Amino acid sequence: MNGRPVVVTAAGAVRGRDDGRVSIWRGIRYADPPTGALRWRAPVAATPWQGVAEAVRFGPAAPQRPNPSVPLAPGEPGGPRMDEDCLFLNVVRPSAPPPSGRPRPVMVWLHGGAYALGSSSQLVYHGDALVTDGDVVLVTLNYRLGALGFLDLGAAGVPGTETNVAMRDVLLALRWVRDNIHAFGGDPQSVTIFGQSAGAGLVTALLASPAAEGLFHRAIAQSPPVGSMYGPERSAAVARRFLDHLGLPPGDVQALRDLPVDAIVEAGAAVYTEVPRTHPGTLAFAPSVGDDLLPESPLRVLSEGRGLPVPLIIGTNHDEATLFRLMRSPLLPIRRAALERMFAAMRDEQAGTGGRDRVVLPPRERVLAAYSGLRLTRSVRVATDIAFRMPALWLAAGHAAVAPTYLYRFDFAPPLLRLTGIGAAHATDLPYVWGEFGGLPHDPSFLLGGRRAATAVSVSVRARWTAFAHGGEPGQGWAVYGPDDRSTLVIDRRDRSVRDLDAALRAGWGEQVLSFG
């Protein structure tokens, strides 16, 4: 054990800290600042430095409009730092030598936040419990967000820009892991990528990307919005809307690069809100389909069994959409009118397609039959299923043909969340994966009890996730998903395996893949 451990990476030495339980290196630069001429361009690997770089503080979060529901770095003096120079990562490992005497498996986390919010510095992602209980090396990272990371300006005629720069950030970070993680005691031949929400969307995009081949060996996707990735036409419309907010013509790329970052964040925030309100079910910012990284829609590639053949855990929460209803978020079409507009738009878009792209929407009556008896919550259930559950089912069925695939549904919720109708909402699974319940001795979620049960669920979930990362099956009682029994693990106070849990949903929605993209 060393209180200030120094590790030498390809770019230079970094000094972290060790508290006797975990060794931590924070704020390791993996790319040069993506500013100036590199704004809206692929990242460049970090320029080597001399001496020993201090790595005890998180790097700045990607620029974003502050959101009280996404606290970026509690306890930071003066509040969380945000900067366009944000491409940093963090490494956490147990202090003790590995019991096996071999390098530890590596888990690389991609944070969520609708592709526009969040950071690796969020308290829930610190990872001490995950690495010590699971005996893994953890890497968390920042990538560019919102208009700076997911805007396809080239589709709108802006020269000198590149597509999917945030995804290129993640690929560069994975190459950093491949080349450097052995120095931290990690095994570069045993890398599991995992993420939630937008981070899980990136996981599915990487599974469908030829550029990611060989960079990871297992994947976990928690509540991925895999159906919400778009081709050049929609990308161009979003980019034009962004340029209109700034009052800039598409040809003046230098003016765009000279803009203060705050102006870009504000224009991006406006577009982020407007797009799903005018086009329900559509995100403003998401990976773009049709370039060298994503030649085809990830949902299509994976549902057809053409993704990278690595083992996969994928699942959703029982009550995903209640969070969006509670926050009055425009990101999901919760109200009946918005759902009707979404379906009408899908019908209009698909009416003129042909060949293998032709999609026939399931009859309305057949879909609604799957929700009989849910008068008050039917819209919330439909929004949950079309945005999250059905894409996960379609993806699992296809990927199971090329690699072991494990499907789950997370149902656990403490009494207060059940009684208030929130239930197992979007993102409520995060504390259970990480073993962090807000860092508060009196988490309001447990005002009516349930902490002991929650702790037991967290121990079980972490054991399953890290057993999978070690290269095995994700714990007892979880069979692979297959066409015969469609085995699904329901995660609750007591996990249970259910044969074809979603039979009624599949009967209503059908087997044909639908997509917003």
Short mmCIF file of C-alpha atoms in Angstrom, two decimals, residues 83-504:
data_model
loop_
_atom_site.label_atom_id
_atom_site.label_comp_id
_atom_site.label_asym_id
_atom_site.label_seq_id
_atom_site.Cartn_x
_atom_site.Cartn_y
_atom_site.Cartn_z
CA ASP A 83 -15.14 23.38 -19.11
CA GLU A 84 -14.96 22.59 -22.81
CA ASP A 85 -11.62 20.98 -21.95
CA CYS A 86 -13.40 18.01 -20.36
CA LEU A 87 -11.87 14.82 -21.76
CA PHE A 88 -10.60 13.23 -18.56
CA LEU A 89 -11.04 9.80 -17.00
CA ASN A 90 -10.70 8.22 -13.56
CA VAL A 91 -9.38 4.86 -12.36
CA VAL A 92 -10.33 3.07 -9.13
CA ARG A 93 -8.96 -0.28 -7.95
CA PRO A 94 -8.81 -2.16 -4.64
CA SER A 95 -5.75 -1.34 -2.53
CA ALA A 96 -5.01 -4.99 -1.78
CA PRO A 97 -3.25 -7.16 -4.35
CA PRO A 98 -5.61 -9.34 -6.41
CA PRO A 99 -6.25 -12.69 -4.66
CA SER A 100 -5.74 -14.49 -7.97
CA GLY A 101 -2.35 -12.91 -8.54
CA ARG A 102 -3.51 -12.00 -12.06
CA PRO A 103 -4.60 -8.66 -13.51
CA ARG A 104 -8.14 -7.73 -12.56
CA PRO A 105 -11.00 -7.46 -15.07
CA VAL A 106 -11.86 -3.91 -16.08
CA MET A 107 -15.25 -2.20 -16.06
CA VAL A 108 -15.62 1.03 -18.08
CA TRP A 109 -18.63 3.19 -17.18
CA LEU A 110 -20.48 5.50 -19.58
CA HIS A 111 -22.72 7.90 -17.68
CA GLY A 112 -26.24 8.81 -18.74
CA GLY A 113 -28.07 12.11 -19.01
CA ALA A 114 -30.01 12.25 -22.30
CA TYR A 115 -26.71 12.85 -24.16
CA ALA A 116 -26.75 16.39 -22.71
CA LEU A 117 -26.21 16.10 -18.94
CA GLY A 118 -24.05 14.34 -16.40
CA SER A 119 -20.44 13.62 -15.55
CA SER A 120 -18.18 10.90 -14.21
CA SER A 121 -17.84 12.99 -11.02
CA GLN A 122 -21.42 12.35 -9.86
CA LEU A 123 -21.36 10.98 -6.33
CA VAL A 124 -23.14 7.74 -7.21
CA TYR A 125 -20.32 6.78 -9.62
CA HIS A 126 -17.37 6.96 -7.22
CA GLY A 127 -17.16 3.19 -7.24
CA ASP A 128 -15.49 2.19 -3.97
CA ALA A 129 -18.08 -0.50 -3.14
CA LEU A 130 -18.18 -1.82 -6.69
CA VAL A 131 -14.43 -2.37 -7.00
CA THR A 132 -13.81 -3.75 -3.52
CA ASP A 133 -16.73 -6.15 -3.43
CA GLY A 134 -16.30 -7.15 -7.08
CA ASP A 135 -12.47 -7.18 -7.25
CA VAL A 136 -12.38 -5.17 -10.49
CA VAL A 137 -10.61 -2.12 -11.88
CA LEU A 138 -13.08 0.66 -12.68
CA VAL A 139 -12.71 3.38 -15.29
CA THR A 140 -15.19 6.27 -15.50
CA LEU A 141 -14.92 9.02 -18.09
CA ASN A 142 -16.28 12.26 -19.46
CA TYR A 143 -17.26 12.74 -23.08
CA ARG A 144 -18.62 15.77 -24.91
CA LEU A 145 -22.32 16.44 -24.45
CA GLY A 146 -25.24 18.17 -26.12
CA ALA A 147 -24.48 20.37 -29.11
CA LEU A 148 -20.73 20.00 -28.61
CA GLY A 149 -20.85 16.19 -28.70
CA PHE A 150 -23.88 15.05 -30.67
CA LEU A 151 -24.58 17.73 -33.27
CA ASP A 152 -24.04 16.75 -36.91
CA LEU A 153 -23.24 20.16 -38.36
CA GLY A 154 -21.94 18.62 -41.57
CA ALA A 155 -25.46 17.39 -42.37
CA ALA A 156 -26.53 21.05 -42.36
CA GLY A 157 -23.70 22.11 -44.65
CA VAL A 158 -21.08 23.24 -42.12
CA PRO A 159 -17.63 22.39 -43.54
CA GLY A 160 -14.69 21.04 -41.53
CA THR A 161 -16.77 19.26 -38.89
CA GLU A 162 -17.11 15.57 -38.06
CA THR A 163 -19.95 13.32 -36.97
CA ASN A 164 -20.41 11.57 -33.63
CA VAL A 165 -17.54 13.33 -31.90
CA ALA A 166 -18.77 12.20 -28.45
CA MET A 167 -18.72 8.60 -29.61
CA ARG A 168 -15.22 9.22 -30.95
CA ASP A 169 -14.30 10.47 -27.45
CA VAL A 170 -15.48 7.18 -25.97
CA LEU A 171 -13.57 5.15 -28.56
CA LEU A 172 -10.39 7.09 -27.77
CA ALA A 173 -10.92 6.43 -24.05
CA LEU A 174 -11.34 2.72 -24.77
CA ARG A 175 -8.08 2.75 -26.72
CA TRP A 176 -6.48 4.45 -23.70
CA VAL A 177 -7.77 1.57 -21.54
CA ARG A 178 -6.38 -0.97 -24.00
CA ASP A 179 -2.95 0.67 -23.95
CA ASN A 180 -2.63 1.76 -20.31
CA ILE A 181 -4.85 -0.17 -17.92
CA HIS A 182 -2.26 -2.90 -17.34
CA ALA A 183 -0.19 -0.31 -15.46
CA PHE A 184 -3.07 0.02 -12.97
CA GLY A 185 -3.38 -3.74 -12.53
CA GLY A 186 -6.19 -4.18 -15.03
CA ASP A 187 -6.49 -6.80 -17.77
CA PRO A 188 -6.85 -5.16 -21.22
CA GLN A 189 -8.14 -8.49 -22.54
CA SER A 190 -11.08 -8.48 -20.10
CA VAL A 191 -12.93 -5.19 -20.52
CA THR A 192 -16.66 -4.78 -19.83
CA ILE A 193 -18.37 -1.57 -20.93
CA PHE A 194 -21.49 -0.65 -19.01
CA GLY A 195 -23.80 2.33 -18.93
CA GLN A 196 -27.28 3.56 -18.13
CA SER A 197 -29.77 5.57 -20.24
CA ALA A 198 -27.73 7.61 -22.74
CA GLY A 199 -24.62 5.77 -21.54
CA ALA A 200 -26.39 2.50 -22.34
CA GLY A 201 -27.36 3.97 -25.69
CA LEU A 202 -23.66 4.46 -26.35
CA VAL A 203 -23.03 0.86 -25.29
CA THR A 204 -25.49 -0.34 -27.96
CA ALA A 205 -23.95 2.03 -30.51
CA LEU A 206 -20.51 0.57 -29.78
CA LEU A 207 -21.90 -2.95 -30.16
CA ALA A 208 -23.02 -1.95 -33.67
CA SER A 209 -19.85 -0.07 -34.62
CA PRO A 210 -17.07 -1.72 -36.66
CA ALA A 211 -14.66 0.81 -35.12
CA ALA A 212 -15.17 -0.67 -31.64
CA GLU A 213 -14.18 -4.22 -32.53
CA GLY A 214 -11.64 -5.64 -30.07
CA LEU A 215 -11.89 -2.74 -27.61
CA PHE A 216 -14.23 -4.52 -25.17
CA HIS A 217 -15.23 -8.09 -24.43
CA ARG A 218 -18.55 -7.84 -22.59
CA ALA A 219 -21.29 -5.22 -22.35
CA ILE A 220 -24.07 -4.17 -19.97
CA ALA A 221 -26.85 -1.84 -21.14
CA GLN A 222 -29.18 -0.49 -18.43
CA SER A 223 -32.31 1.16 -19.89
CA PRO A 224 -30.83 1.97 -23.32
CA PRO A 225 -32.81 4.31 -25.63
CA VAL A 226 -31.51 2.24 -28.54
CA GLY A 227 -34.40 3.17 -30.83
CA SER A 228 -33.62 6.88 -30.58
CA MET A 229 -30.72 7.35 -32.99
CA TYR A 230 -31.23 9.20 -36.24
CA GLY A 231 -30.11 9.44 -39.83
CA PRO A 232 -28.76 12.46 -41.75
CA GLU A 233 -32.16 14.02 -42.49
CA ARG A 234 -33.17 14.39 -38.85
CA SER A 235 -29.62 15.29 -37.84
CA ALA A 236 -29.63 18.08 -40.42
CA ALA A 237 -32.96 19.43 -39.15
CA VAL A 238 -31.62 19.61 -35.58
CA ALA A 239 -28.39 21.28 -36.73
CA ARG A 240 -30.32 23.88 -38.74
CA ARG A 241 -32.49 24.64 -35.71
CA PHE A 242 -29.33 25.11 -33.63
CA LEU A 243 -27.82 27.47 -36.21
CA ASP A 244 -31.07 29.46 -36.35
CA HIS A 245 -30.90 30.00 -32.59
CA LEU A 246 -27.41 31.41 -32.99
CA GLY A 247 -28.30 33.45 -36.08
CA LEU A 248 -25.34 32.00 -37.99
CA PRO A 249 -25.16 30.74 -41.58
CA PRO A 250 -23.98 27.14 -42.08
CA GLY A 251 -20.96 28.14 -44.15
CA ASP A 252 -19.16 30.10 -41.44
CA VAL A 253 -17.45 27.39 -39.44
CA GLN A 254 -14.93 29.85 -38.02
CA ALA A 255 -17.69 31.92 -36.47
CA LEU A 256 -18.98 28.76 -34.82
CA ARG A 257 -15.55 27.96 -33.45
CA ASP A 258 -15.12 31.51 -32.18
CA LEU A 259 -18.38 31.44 -30.20
CA PRO A 260 -18.11 31.44 -26.41
CA VAL A 261 -19.02 28.02 -25.08
CA ASP A 262 -21.88 29.47 -23.00
CA ALA A 263 -23.64 30.58 -26.18
CA ILE A 264 -23.39 27.06 -27.58
CA VAL A 265 -24.73 25.56 -24.35
CA GLU A 266 -27.71 27.94 -24.29
CA ALA A 267 -28.61 27.34 -27.94
CA GLY A 268 -28.22 23.61 -27.39
CA ALA A 269 -30.45 23.72 -24.30
CA ALA A 270 -33.17 25.47 -26.29
CA VAL A 271 -33.01 22.85 -29.04
CA TYR A 272 -32.93 20.06 -26.43
CA THR A 273 -36.32 21.24 -25.14
CA GLU A 274 -37.94 22.17 -28.46
CA VAL A 275 -37.30 19.03 -30.50
CA PRO A 276 -39.19 16.50 -28.34
CA ARG A 277 -42.06 18.95 -27.92
CA THR A 278 -42.52 19.43 -31.65
CA HIS A 279 -41.64 15.81 -32.53
CA PRO A 280 -42.74 13.59 -29.59
CA GLY A 281 -40.50 10.62 -28.94
CA THR A 282 -37.48 12.27 -30.60
CA LEU A 283 -34.33 13.41 -28.82
CA ALA A 284 -32.46 16.49 -30.00
CA PHE A 285 -29.05 14.97 -29.35
CA ALA A 286 -28.13 11.34 -29.96
CA PRO A 287 -25.63 9.33 -32.01
CA SER A 288 -25.98 9.95 -35.76
CA VAL A 289 -26.55 7.06 -38.13
CA GLY A 290 -24.95 6.88 -41.57
CA ASP A 291 -21.26 7.63 -41.02
CA ASP A 292 -18.13 5.48 -40.65
CA LEU A 293 -18.83 4.75 -36.97
CA LEU A 294 -22.53 3.92 -37.33
CA PRO A 295 -23.24 2.92 -40.92
CA GLU A 296 -26.65 1.56 -39.87
CA SER A 297 -29.11 1.97 -37.01
CA PRO A 298 -27.84 0.05 -33.96
CA LEU A 299 -31.35 -1.26 -33.31
CA ARG A 300 -31.49 -2.74 -36.79
CA VAL A 301 -27.97 -4.18 -36.64
CA LEU A 302 -28.39 -5.74 -33.21
CA SER A 303 -31.95 -7.01 -33.70
CA GLU A 304 -30.74 -8.77 -36.85
CA GLY A 305 -27.87 -10.45 -34.99
CA ARG A 306 -25.12 -8.49 -36.75
CA GLY A 307 -23.53 -6.76 -33.76
CA LEU A 308 -20.12 -7.44 -32.25
CA PRO A 309 -20.43 -10.98 -30.82
CA VAL A 310 -19.71 -10.22 -27.17
CA PRO A 311 -21.80 -11.38 -24.18
CA LEU A 312 -24.46 -8.85 -23.18
CA ILE A 313 -26.63 -8.00 -20.19
CA ILE A 314 -29.55 -5.77 -21.15
CA GLY A 315 -32.65 -4.68 -19.30
CA THR A 316 -35.01 -1.94 -18.25
CA ASN A 317 -36.82 -0.74 -15.14
CA HIS A 318 -40.45 -1.62 -14.50
CA ASP A 319 -41.63 2.00 -14.32
CA GLU A 320 -39.20 3.90 -16.56
CA ALA A 321 -41.58 6.67 -17.62
CA THR A 322 -42.82 7.73 -14.19
CA LEU A 323 -39.66 9.78 -13.66
CA PHE A 324 -40.34 11.76 -16.84
CA ARG A 325 -43.93 12.33 -15.76
CA LEU A 326 -42.82 13.47 -12.29
CA MET A 327 -40.28 15.91 -13.73
CA ARG A 328 -42.69 17.04 -16.50
CA SER A 329 -39.90 16.25 -18.90
CA PRO A 330 -40.60 16.59 -22.63
CA LEU A 331 -38.19 13.76 -23.45
CA LEU A 332 -40.86 11.06 -23.39
CA PRO A 333 -44.38 11.37 -24.84
CA ILE A 334 -46.36 10.71 -21.65
CA ARG A 335 -49.66 12.43 -22.43
CA ARG A 336 -52.12 10.73 -24.73
CA ALA A 337 -52.04 13.57 -27.28
CA ALA A 338 -48.26 13.37 -27.54
CA LEU A 339 -48.39 9.60 -27.98
CA GLU A 340 -50.96 9.96 -30.76
CA ARG A 341 -48.75 12.52 -32.52
CA MET A 342 -45.74 10.23 -32.21
CA PHE A 343 -47.59 7.31 -33.79
CA ALA A 344 -48.97 9.54 -36.54
CA ALA A 345 -45.45 10.75 -37.34
CA MET A 346 -44.17 7.18 -37.46
CA ARG A 347 -46.99 6.20 -39.83
CA ASP A 348 -46.25 9.17 -42.09
CA GLU A 349 -42.53 8.40 -42.22
CA GLN A 350 -43.00 4.72 -42.88
CA ALA A 351 -45.80 5.01 -45.42
CA GLY A 352 -43.44 5.60 -48.32
CA THR A 353 -40.73 3.09 -47.48
CA GLY A 354 -40.30 -0.21 -49.21
CA GLY A 355 -38.17 -3.33 -49.30
CA ARG A 356 -36.62 -4.45 -46.04
CA ASP A 357 -37.11 -0.95 -44.58
CA ARG A 358 -40.87 -1.19 -44.78
CA VAL A 359 -42.46 -1.30 -41.33
CA VAL A 360 -46.11 -2.01 -40.72
CA LEU A 361 -47.30 -0.52 -37.44
CA PRO A 362 -49.26 -2.94 -35.28
CA PRO A 363 -53.01 -2.30 -35.10
CA ARG A 364 -53.91 0.17 -32.36
CA GLU A 365 -56.48 -2.19 -30.83
CA ARG A 366 -53.94 -5.01 -30.56
CA VAL A 367 -51.40 -2.76 -28.85
CA LEU A 368 -53.93 -1.38 -26.37
CA ALA A 369 -55.11 -4.89 -25.53
CA ALA A 370 -51.73 -5.44 -23.90
CA TYR A 371 -52.64 -2.70 -21.39
CA SER A 372 -56.14 -3.77 -20.42
CA GLY A 373 -56.96 -2.81 -16.84
CA LEU A 374 -54.46 0.09 -16.76
CA ARG A 375 -56.76 3.04 -17.43
CA LEU A 376 -54.98 5.58 -15.21
CA THR A 377 -51.41 4.56 -16.05
CA ARG A 378 -51.79 3.30 -19.61
CA SER A 379 -49.99 6.24 -21.26
CA VAL A 380 -47.06 5.88 -18.86
CA ARG A 381 -46.83 2.15 -19.57
CA VAL A 382 -47.00 2.69 -23.34
CA ALA A 383 -44.25 5.34 -23.13
CA THR A 384 -42.08 3.01 -21.03
CA ASP A 385 -42.49 0.16 -23.49
CA ILE A 386 -42.03 1.93 -26.81
CA ALA A 387 -39.01 3.93 -25.56
CA PHE A 388 -37.27 1.24 -23.53
CA ARG A 389 -38.81 -2.21 -23.08
CA MET A 390 -39.74 -3.19 -26.61
CA PRO A 391 -36.41 -2.06 -28.14
CA ALA A 392 -34.62 -4.07 -25.43
CA LEU A 393 -36.69 -7.15 -26.33
CA TRP A 394 -36.04 -6.78 -30.05
CA LEU A 395 -32.34 -6.25 -29.42
CA ALA A 396 -32.03 -9.21 -27.02
CA ALA A 397 -33.73 -11.56 -29.47
CA GLY A 398 -31.29 -10.65 -32.23
CA HIS A 399 -28.10 -10.51 -30.19
CA ALA A 400 -28.86 -13.86 -28.55
CA ALA A 401 -28.15 -15.45 -31.93
CA VAL A 402 -24.49 -14.35 -31.86
CA ALA A 403 -23.51 -14.19 -28.17
CA PRO A 404 -24.82 -15.12 -24.71
CA THR A 405 -27.46 -12.53 -23.85
CA TYR A 406 -29.06 -11.99 -20.44
CA LEU A 407 -32.32 -10.03 -20.17
CA TYR A 408 -33.61 -8.49 -16.94
CA ARG A 409 -36.31 -6.22 -15.59
CA PHE A 410 -35.55 -4.19 -12.46
CA ASP A 411 -38.66 -4.12 -10.27
CA PHE A 412 -37.39 -3.22 -6.80
CA ALA A 413 -38.61 -0.01 -5.18
CA PRO A 414 -38.74 0.93 -1.48
CA PRO A 415 -42.20 1.45 0.09
CA LEU A 416 -42.28 5.24 -0.37
CA LEU A 417 -41.61 5.02 -4.12
CA ARG A 418 -44.22 2.29 -4.52
CA LEU A 419 -46.91 4.18 -2.60
CA THR A 420 -46.31 7.42 -4.50
CA GLY A 421 -46.61 5.65 -7.84
CA ILE A 422 -42.98 6.31 -8.82
CA GLY A 423 -41.96 2.68 -8.43
CA ALA A 424 -38.83 1.44 -10.19
CA ALA A 425 -38.48 4.57 -12.30
CA HIS A 426 -35.78 5.47 -14.80
CA ALA A 427 -32.36 5.69 -13.09
CA THR A 428 -33.55 4.27 -9.75
CA ASP A 429 -31.41 1.21 -10.44
CA LEU A 430 -28.17 3.22 -10.26
CA PRO A 431 -27.62 3.14 -6.47
CA TYR A 432 -28.08 -0.63 -6.50
CA VAL A 433 -25.41 -1.18 -9.16
CA TRP A 434 -22.98 1.15 -7.41
CA GLY A 435 -23.79 0.51 -3.73
CA GLU A 436 -24.34 4.23 -3.20
CA PHE A 437 -27.66 5.51 -1.82
CA GLY A 438 -27.05 9.22 -2.24
CA GLY A 439 -24.38 9.34 0.46
CA LEU A 440 -27.08 10.44 2.91
CA PRO A 441 -27.76 8.76 6.27
CA HIS A 442 -31.45 9.62 5.84
CA ASP A 443 -32.16 9.16 2.14
CA PRO A 444 -35.76 10.38 1.61
CA SER A 445 -36.47 7.29 -0.48
CA PHE A 446 -36.41 5.28 2.76
CA LEU A 447 -38.70 7.45 4.89
CA LEU A 448 -41.11 4.52 5.07
CA GLY A 449 -38.37 1.94 5.47
CA GLY A 450 -36.83 -0.47 3.03
CA ARG A 451 -33.14 0.35 3.42
CA ARG A 452 -32.21 -3.13 4.65
CA ALA A 453 -33.94 -4.76 1.69
CA ALA A 454 -32.38 -2.21 -0.66
CA THR A 455 -28.91 -2.98 0.66
CA ALA A 456 -29.47 -6.69 0.06
CA VAL A 457 -30.68 -6.01 -3.50
CA SER A 458 -27.60 -3.86 -4.12
CA VAL A 459 -25.25 -6.60 -2.90
CA SER A 460 -26.94 -9.07 -5.24
CA VAL A 461 -26.91 -6.76 -8.28
CA ARG A 462 -23.26 -5.83 -7.82
CA ALA A 463 -22.35 -9.50 -7.43
CA ARG A 464 -24.13 -10.31 -10.70
CA TRP A 465 -22.58 -7.41 -12.64
CA THR A 466 -19.04 -8.12 -11.44
CA ALA A 467 -19.35 -11.91 -11.88
CA PHE A 468 -20.23 -11.17 -15.50
CA ALA A 469 -17.20 -8.84 -15.76
CA HIS A 470 -15.00 -11.67 -14.48
CA GLY A 471 -16.03 -13.62 -17.55
CA GLY A 472 -18.65 -15.90 -16.07
CA GLU A 473 -22.42 -16.09 -15.91
CA PRO A 474 -24.09 -13.24 -13.98
CA GLY A 475 -24.92 -15.27 -10.87
CA GLN A 476 -27.20 -18.17 -10.10
CA GLY A 477 -30.67 -18.52 -11.54
CA TRP A 478 -30.15 -16.33 -14.59
CA ALA A 479 -30.35 -18.33 -17.80
CA VAL A 480 -29.43 -16.95 -21.20
CA TYR A 481 -32.20 -15.42 -23.26
CA GLY A 482 -33.23 -17.64 -26.14
CA PRO A 483 -36.07 -18.16 -28.62
CA ASP A 484 -37.48 -21.18 -26.78
CA ASP A 485 -38.13 -19.85 -23.28
CA ARG A 486 -37.09 -16.14 -23.45
CA SER A 487 -35.85 -16.43 -19.86
CA THR A 488 -35.87 -13.10 -18.01
CA LEU A 489 -34.55 -12.25 -14.54
CA VAL A 490 -36.87 -10.07 -12.47
CA ILE A 491 -34.69 -8.19 -9.97
CA ASP A 492 -36.59 -7.57 -6.75
CA ARG A 493 -36.41 -8.42 -3.05
CA ARG A 494 -36.01 -11.97 -4.26
CA ASP A 495 -34.82 -12.40 -7.81
CA ARG A 496 -36.85 -14.78 -9.91
CA SER A 497 -36.46 -16.18 -13.39
CA VAL A 498 -39.59 -15.94 -15.53
CA ARG A 499 -40.26 -17.69 -18.80
CA ASP A 500 -41.34 -15.23 -21.51
CA LEU A 501 -42.11 -12.44 -19.04
CA ASP A 502 -43.12 -10.08 -21.85
CA ALA A 503 -45.36 -12.41 -23.87
CA ALA A 504 -48.37 -10.04 -23.69
#
